[in-house]
PDB file of C-alpha atoms in Angstrom:
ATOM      1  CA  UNK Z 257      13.317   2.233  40.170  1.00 94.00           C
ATOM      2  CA  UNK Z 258      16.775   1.652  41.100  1.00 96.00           C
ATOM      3  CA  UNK Z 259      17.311  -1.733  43.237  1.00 97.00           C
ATOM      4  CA  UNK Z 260      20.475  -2.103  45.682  1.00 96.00           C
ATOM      5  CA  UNK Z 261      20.928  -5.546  47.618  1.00 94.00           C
ATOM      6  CA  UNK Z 262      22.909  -5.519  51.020  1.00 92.00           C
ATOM      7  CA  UNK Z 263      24.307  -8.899  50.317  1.00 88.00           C
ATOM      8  CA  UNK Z 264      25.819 -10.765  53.283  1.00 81.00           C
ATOM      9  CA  UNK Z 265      26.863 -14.089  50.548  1.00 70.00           C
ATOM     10  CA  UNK Z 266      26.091 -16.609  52.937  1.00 67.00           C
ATOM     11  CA  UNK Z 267      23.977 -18.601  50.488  1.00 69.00           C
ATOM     12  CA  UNK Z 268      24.771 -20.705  47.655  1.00 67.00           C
ATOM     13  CA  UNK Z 269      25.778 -18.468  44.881  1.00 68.00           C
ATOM     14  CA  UNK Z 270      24.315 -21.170  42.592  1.00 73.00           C
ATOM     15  CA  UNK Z 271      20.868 -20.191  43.498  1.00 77.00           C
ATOM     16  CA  UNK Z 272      21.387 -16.751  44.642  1.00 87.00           C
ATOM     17  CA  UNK Z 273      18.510 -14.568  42.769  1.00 92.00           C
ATOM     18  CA  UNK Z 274      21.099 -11.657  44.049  1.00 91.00           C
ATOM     19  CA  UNK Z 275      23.819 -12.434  42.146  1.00 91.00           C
ATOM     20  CA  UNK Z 276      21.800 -13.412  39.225  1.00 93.00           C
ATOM     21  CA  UNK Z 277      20.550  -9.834  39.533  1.00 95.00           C
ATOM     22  CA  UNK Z 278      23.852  -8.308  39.750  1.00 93.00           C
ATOM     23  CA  UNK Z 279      24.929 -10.185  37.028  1.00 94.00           C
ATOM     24  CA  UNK Z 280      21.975  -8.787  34.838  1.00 94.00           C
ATOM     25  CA  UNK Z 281      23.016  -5.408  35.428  1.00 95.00           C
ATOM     26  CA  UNK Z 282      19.314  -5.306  37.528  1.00 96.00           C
ATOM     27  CA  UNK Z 283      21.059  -4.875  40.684  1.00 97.00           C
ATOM     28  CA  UNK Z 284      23.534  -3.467  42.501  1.00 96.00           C
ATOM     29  CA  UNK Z 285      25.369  -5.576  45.265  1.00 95.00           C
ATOM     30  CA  UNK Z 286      26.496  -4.102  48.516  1.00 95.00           C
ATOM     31  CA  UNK Z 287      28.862  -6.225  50.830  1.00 90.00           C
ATOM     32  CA  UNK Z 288      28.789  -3.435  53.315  1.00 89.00           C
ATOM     33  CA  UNK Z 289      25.837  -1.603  55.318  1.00 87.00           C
ATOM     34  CA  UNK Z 290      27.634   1.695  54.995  1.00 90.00           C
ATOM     35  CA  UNK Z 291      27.768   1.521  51.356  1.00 93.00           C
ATOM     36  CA  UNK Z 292      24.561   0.541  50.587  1.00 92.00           C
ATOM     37  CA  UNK Z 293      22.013   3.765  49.956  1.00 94.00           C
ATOM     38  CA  UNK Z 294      19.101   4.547  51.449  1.00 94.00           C
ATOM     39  CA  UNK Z 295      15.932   3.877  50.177  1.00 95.00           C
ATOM     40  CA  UNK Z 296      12.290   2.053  50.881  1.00 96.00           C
ATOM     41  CA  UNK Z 297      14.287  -1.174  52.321  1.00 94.00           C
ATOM     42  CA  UNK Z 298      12.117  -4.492  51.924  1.00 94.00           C
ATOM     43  CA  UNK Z 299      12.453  -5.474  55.787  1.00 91.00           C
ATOM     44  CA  UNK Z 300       9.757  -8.685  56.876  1.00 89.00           C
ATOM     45  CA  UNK Z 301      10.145  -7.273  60.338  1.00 87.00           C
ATOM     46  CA  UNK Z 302       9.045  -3.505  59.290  1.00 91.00           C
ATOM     47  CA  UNK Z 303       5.335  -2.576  61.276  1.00 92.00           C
ATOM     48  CA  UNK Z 304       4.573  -1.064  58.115  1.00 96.00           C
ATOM     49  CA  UNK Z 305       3.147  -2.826  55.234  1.00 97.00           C
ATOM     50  CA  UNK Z 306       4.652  -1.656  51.469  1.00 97.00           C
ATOM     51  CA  UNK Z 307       1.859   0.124  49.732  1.00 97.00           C
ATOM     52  CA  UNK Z 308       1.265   2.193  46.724  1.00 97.00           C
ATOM     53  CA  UNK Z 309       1.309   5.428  48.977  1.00 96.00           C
ATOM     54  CA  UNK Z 310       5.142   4.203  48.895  1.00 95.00           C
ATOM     55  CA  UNK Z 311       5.517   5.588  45.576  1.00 92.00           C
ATOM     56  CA  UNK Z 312       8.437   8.086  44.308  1.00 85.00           C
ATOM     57  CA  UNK Z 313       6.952  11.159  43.869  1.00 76.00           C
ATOM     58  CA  UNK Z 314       8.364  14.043  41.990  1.00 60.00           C
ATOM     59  CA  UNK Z 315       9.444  15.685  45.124  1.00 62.00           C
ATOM     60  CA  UNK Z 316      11.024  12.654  46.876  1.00 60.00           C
ATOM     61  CA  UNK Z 317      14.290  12.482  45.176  1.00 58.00           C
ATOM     62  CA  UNK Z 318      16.660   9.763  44.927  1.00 56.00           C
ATOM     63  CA  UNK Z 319      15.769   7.993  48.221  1.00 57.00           C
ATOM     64  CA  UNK Z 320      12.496   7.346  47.652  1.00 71.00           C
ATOM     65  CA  UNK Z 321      13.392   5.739  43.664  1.00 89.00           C
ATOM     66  CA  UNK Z 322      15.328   3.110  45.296  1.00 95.00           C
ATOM     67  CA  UNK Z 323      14.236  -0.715  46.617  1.00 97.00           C
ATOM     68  CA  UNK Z 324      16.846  -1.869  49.192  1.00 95.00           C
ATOM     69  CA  UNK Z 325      16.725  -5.456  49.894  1.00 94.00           C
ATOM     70  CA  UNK Z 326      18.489  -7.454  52.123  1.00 90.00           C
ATOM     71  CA  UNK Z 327      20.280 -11.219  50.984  1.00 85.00           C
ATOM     72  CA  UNK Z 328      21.197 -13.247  53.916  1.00 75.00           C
ATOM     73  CA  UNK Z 329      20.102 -16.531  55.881  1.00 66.00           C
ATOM     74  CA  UNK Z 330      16.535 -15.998  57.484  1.00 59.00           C
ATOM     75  CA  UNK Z 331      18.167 -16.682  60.812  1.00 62.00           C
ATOM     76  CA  UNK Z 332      20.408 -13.411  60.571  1.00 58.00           C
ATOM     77  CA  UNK Z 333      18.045 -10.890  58.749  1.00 60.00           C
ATOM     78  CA  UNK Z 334      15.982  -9.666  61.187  1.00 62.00           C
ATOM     79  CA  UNK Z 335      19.196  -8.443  63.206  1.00 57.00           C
ATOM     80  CA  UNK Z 336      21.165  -6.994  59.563  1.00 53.00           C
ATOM     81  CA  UNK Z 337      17.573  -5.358  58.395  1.00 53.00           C
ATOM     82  CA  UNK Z 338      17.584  -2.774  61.366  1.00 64.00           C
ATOM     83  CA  UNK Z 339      21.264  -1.575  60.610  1.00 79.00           C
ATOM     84  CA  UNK Z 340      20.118  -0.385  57.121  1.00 87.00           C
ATOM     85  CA  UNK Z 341      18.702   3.201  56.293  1.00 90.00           C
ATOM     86  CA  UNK Z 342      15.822   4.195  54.880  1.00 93.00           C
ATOM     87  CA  UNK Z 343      12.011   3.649  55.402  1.00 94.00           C
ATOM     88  CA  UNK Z 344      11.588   0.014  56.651  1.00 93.00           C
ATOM     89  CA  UNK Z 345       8.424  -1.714  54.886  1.00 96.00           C
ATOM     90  CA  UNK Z 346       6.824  -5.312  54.940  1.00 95.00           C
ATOM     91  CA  UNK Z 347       5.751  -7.081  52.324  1.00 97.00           C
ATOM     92  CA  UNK Z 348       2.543  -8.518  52.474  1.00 98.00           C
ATOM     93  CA  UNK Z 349       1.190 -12.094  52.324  1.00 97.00           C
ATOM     94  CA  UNK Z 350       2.837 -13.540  49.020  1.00 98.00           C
ATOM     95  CA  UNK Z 351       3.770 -17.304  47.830  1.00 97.00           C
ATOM     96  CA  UNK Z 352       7.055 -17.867  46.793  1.00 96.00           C
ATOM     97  CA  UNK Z 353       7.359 -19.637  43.448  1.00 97.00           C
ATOM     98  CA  UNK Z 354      11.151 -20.513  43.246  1.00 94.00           C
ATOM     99  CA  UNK Z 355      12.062 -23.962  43.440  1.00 93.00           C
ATOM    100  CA  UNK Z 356      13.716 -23.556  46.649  1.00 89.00           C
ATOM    101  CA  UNK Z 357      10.532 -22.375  48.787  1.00 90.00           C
ATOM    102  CA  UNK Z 358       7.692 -23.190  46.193  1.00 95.00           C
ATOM    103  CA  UNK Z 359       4.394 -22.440  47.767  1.00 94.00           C
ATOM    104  CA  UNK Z 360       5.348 -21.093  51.277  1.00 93.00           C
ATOM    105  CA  UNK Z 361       3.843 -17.632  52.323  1.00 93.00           C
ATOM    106  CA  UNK Z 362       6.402 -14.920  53.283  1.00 92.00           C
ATOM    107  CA  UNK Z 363       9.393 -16.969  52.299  1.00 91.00           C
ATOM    108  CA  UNK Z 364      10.536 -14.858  49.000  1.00 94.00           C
ATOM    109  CA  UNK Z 365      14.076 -15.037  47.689  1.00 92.00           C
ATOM    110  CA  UNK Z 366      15.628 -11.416  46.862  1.00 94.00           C
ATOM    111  CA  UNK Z 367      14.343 -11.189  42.660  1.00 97.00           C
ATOM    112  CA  UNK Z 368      10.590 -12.212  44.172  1.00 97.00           C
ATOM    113  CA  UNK Z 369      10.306  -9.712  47.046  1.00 97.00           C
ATOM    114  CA  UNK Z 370      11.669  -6.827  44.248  1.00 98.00           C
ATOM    115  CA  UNK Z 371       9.117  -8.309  42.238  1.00 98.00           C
ATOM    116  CA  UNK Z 372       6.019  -8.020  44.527  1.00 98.00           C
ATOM    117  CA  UNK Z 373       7.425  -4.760  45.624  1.00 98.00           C
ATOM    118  CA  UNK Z 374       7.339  -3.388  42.201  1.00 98.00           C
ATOM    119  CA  UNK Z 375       3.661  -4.581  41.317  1.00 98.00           C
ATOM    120  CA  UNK Z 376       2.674  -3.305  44.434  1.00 98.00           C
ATOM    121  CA  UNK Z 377       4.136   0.619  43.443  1.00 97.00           C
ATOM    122  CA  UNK Z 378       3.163   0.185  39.476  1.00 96.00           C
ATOM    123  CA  UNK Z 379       6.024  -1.191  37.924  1.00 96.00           C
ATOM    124  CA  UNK Z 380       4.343  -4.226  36.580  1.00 97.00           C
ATOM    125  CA  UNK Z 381       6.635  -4.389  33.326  1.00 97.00           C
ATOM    126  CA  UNK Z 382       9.935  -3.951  35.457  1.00 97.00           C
ATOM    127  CA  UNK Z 383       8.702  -6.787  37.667  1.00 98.00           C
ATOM    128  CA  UNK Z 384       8.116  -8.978  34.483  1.00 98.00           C
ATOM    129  CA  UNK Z 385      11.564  -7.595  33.193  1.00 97.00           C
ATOM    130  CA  UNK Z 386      13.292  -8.750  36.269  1.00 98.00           C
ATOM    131  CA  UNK Z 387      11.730 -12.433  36.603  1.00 98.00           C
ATOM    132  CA  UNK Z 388      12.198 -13.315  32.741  1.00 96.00           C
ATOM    133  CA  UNK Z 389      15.471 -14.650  33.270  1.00 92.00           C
ATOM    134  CA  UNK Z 390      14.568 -16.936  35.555  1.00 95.00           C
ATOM    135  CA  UNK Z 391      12.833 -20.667  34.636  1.00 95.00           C
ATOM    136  CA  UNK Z 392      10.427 -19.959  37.196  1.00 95.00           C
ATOM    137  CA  UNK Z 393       9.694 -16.299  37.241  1.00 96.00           C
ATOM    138  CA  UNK Z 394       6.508 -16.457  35.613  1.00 96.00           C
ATOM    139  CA  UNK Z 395       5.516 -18.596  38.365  1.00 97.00           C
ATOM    140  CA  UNK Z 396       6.238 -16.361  41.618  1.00 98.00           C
ATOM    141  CA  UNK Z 397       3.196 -13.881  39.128  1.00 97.00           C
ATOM    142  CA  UNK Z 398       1.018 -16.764  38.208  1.00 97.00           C
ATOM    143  CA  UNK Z 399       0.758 -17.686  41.995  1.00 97.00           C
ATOM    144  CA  UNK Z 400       0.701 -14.161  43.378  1.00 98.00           C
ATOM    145  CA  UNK Z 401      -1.623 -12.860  40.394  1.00 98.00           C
ATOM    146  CA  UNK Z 402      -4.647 -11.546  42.358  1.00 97.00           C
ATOM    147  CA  UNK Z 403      -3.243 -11.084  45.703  1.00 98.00           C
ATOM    148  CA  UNK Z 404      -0.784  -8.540  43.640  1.00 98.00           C
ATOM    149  CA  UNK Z 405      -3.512  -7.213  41.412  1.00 98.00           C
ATOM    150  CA  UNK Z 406      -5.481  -6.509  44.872  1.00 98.00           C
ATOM    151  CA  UNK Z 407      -2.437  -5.384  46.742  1.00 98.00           C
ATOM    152  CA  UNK Z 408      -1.324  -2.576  44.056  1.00 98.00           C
ATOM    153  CA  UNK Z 409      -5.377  -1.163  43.752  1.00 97.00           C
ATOM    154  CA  UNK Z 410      -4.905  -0.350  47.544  1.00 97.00           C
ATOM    155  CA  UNK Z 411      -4.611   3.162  48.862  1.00 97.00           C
ATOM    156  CA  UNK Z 412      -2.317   2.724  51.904  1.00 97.00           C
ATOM    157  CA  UNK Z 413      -1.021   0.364  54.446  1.00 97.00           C
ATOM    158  CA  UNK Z 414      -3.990  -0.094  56.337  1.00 96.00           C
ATOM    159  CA  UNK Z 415      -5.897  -1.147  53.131  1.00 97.00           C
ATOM    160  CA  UNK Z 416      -3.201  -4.060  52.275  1.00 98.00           C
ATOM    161  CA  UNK Z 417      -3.219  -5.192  55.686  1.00 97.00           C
ATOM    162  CA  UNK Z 418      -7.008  -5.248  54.780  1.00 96.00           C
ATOM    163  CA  UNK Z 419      -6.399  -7.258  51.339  1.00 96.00           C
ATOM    164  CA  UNK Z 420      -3.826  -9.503  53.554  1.00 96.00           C
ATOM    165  CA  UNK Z 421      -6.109 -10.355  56.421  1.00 95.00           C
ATOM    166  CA  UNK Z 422      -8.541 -12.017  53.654  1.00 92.00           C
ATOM    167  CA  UNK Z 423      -5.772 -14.502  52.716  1.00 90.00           C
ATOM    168  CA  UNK Z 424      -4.463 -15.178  55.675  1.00 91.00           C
ATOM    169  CA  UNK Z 425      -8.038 -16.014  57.541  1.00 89.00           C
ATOM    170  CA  UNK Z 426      -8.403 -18.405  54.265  1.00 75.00           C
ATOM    171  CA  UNK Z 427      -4.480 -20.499  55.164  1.00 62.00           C
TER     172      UNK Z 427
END
């Protein structure tokens, strides 16, 4: 699955999970929402949860093989998300591991929502692929291991909103 960042740079390159991305040949950077593709575009806003009925098909085409995800400050994304095309899902409830955000629900960096994302439609190994290059990669899975496991055995949204509404009645 191809993955595309619309990346607005208004983070510290240092840390960006982006750039690292990029820089991996894992990613492709966009600095423009014109030039950025379509695709299933991770969007925390999006009424619709991200579930394994998500998943390219043989008759989908290109659109459907490609993760979109914005990289900006949480105080402009939910007003950037909306500009970009494709279908908009949410991710369900997930802990970040990065140092940054360790152990706070819904706050993923870009490499971590890809990550969940990919679980969630089967792609386990490219998830794995995409976190080994960073210290704590293996974290973001260690902490997320069963609500991912759960997550990816679901049939449709409805059923992760299901899986989500166990965790979050537990916070």
């Amino acid at each position: 699955m191809e993955l595309h960042v619309r990346y607005e740079g208004d983070d510290d390159p240092d840390k960006c999970s982006a750039r690292k991305l990029a820089r991996m040949d894992e990613a492709e950077l966009h600095r423009a929402t014109r030039s950025t593709p379509p695709g299933i575009v991770l969007n925390p806003f999006a009424e619709q949860a991200l579930s394994p009925a998500d998943r390219p098909t043989a008759g989908d085409g290109a659109r459907h093989s490609r993760l979109v995800a914005l990289d900006c400050s949480w105080e402009t994304a939910e007003r950037e998300a909306f500009d970009l095309e494709g279908i908009h899902r949410s991710l369900p409830f997930l802990v970040a591991g990065n140092p940054v955000n360790y152990g706070t629900a819904f706050q993923l960096n870009t490499v971590e929502a890809f990550a969940g994302a990919l679980v969630i439609l089967g792609e386990r190994d490219h998830a794995e692929r995409i976190l080994s290059t960073f210290s704590w990669g293996h974290t973001f899975l260690e902490l997320n291991e069963e609500p991912l496991e759960r997550y990816a055995n679901c049939d449709d949204s409805g059923d992760i909103i299901d899986v989500q509404d166990d965790y979050l009645a537990e916070e």
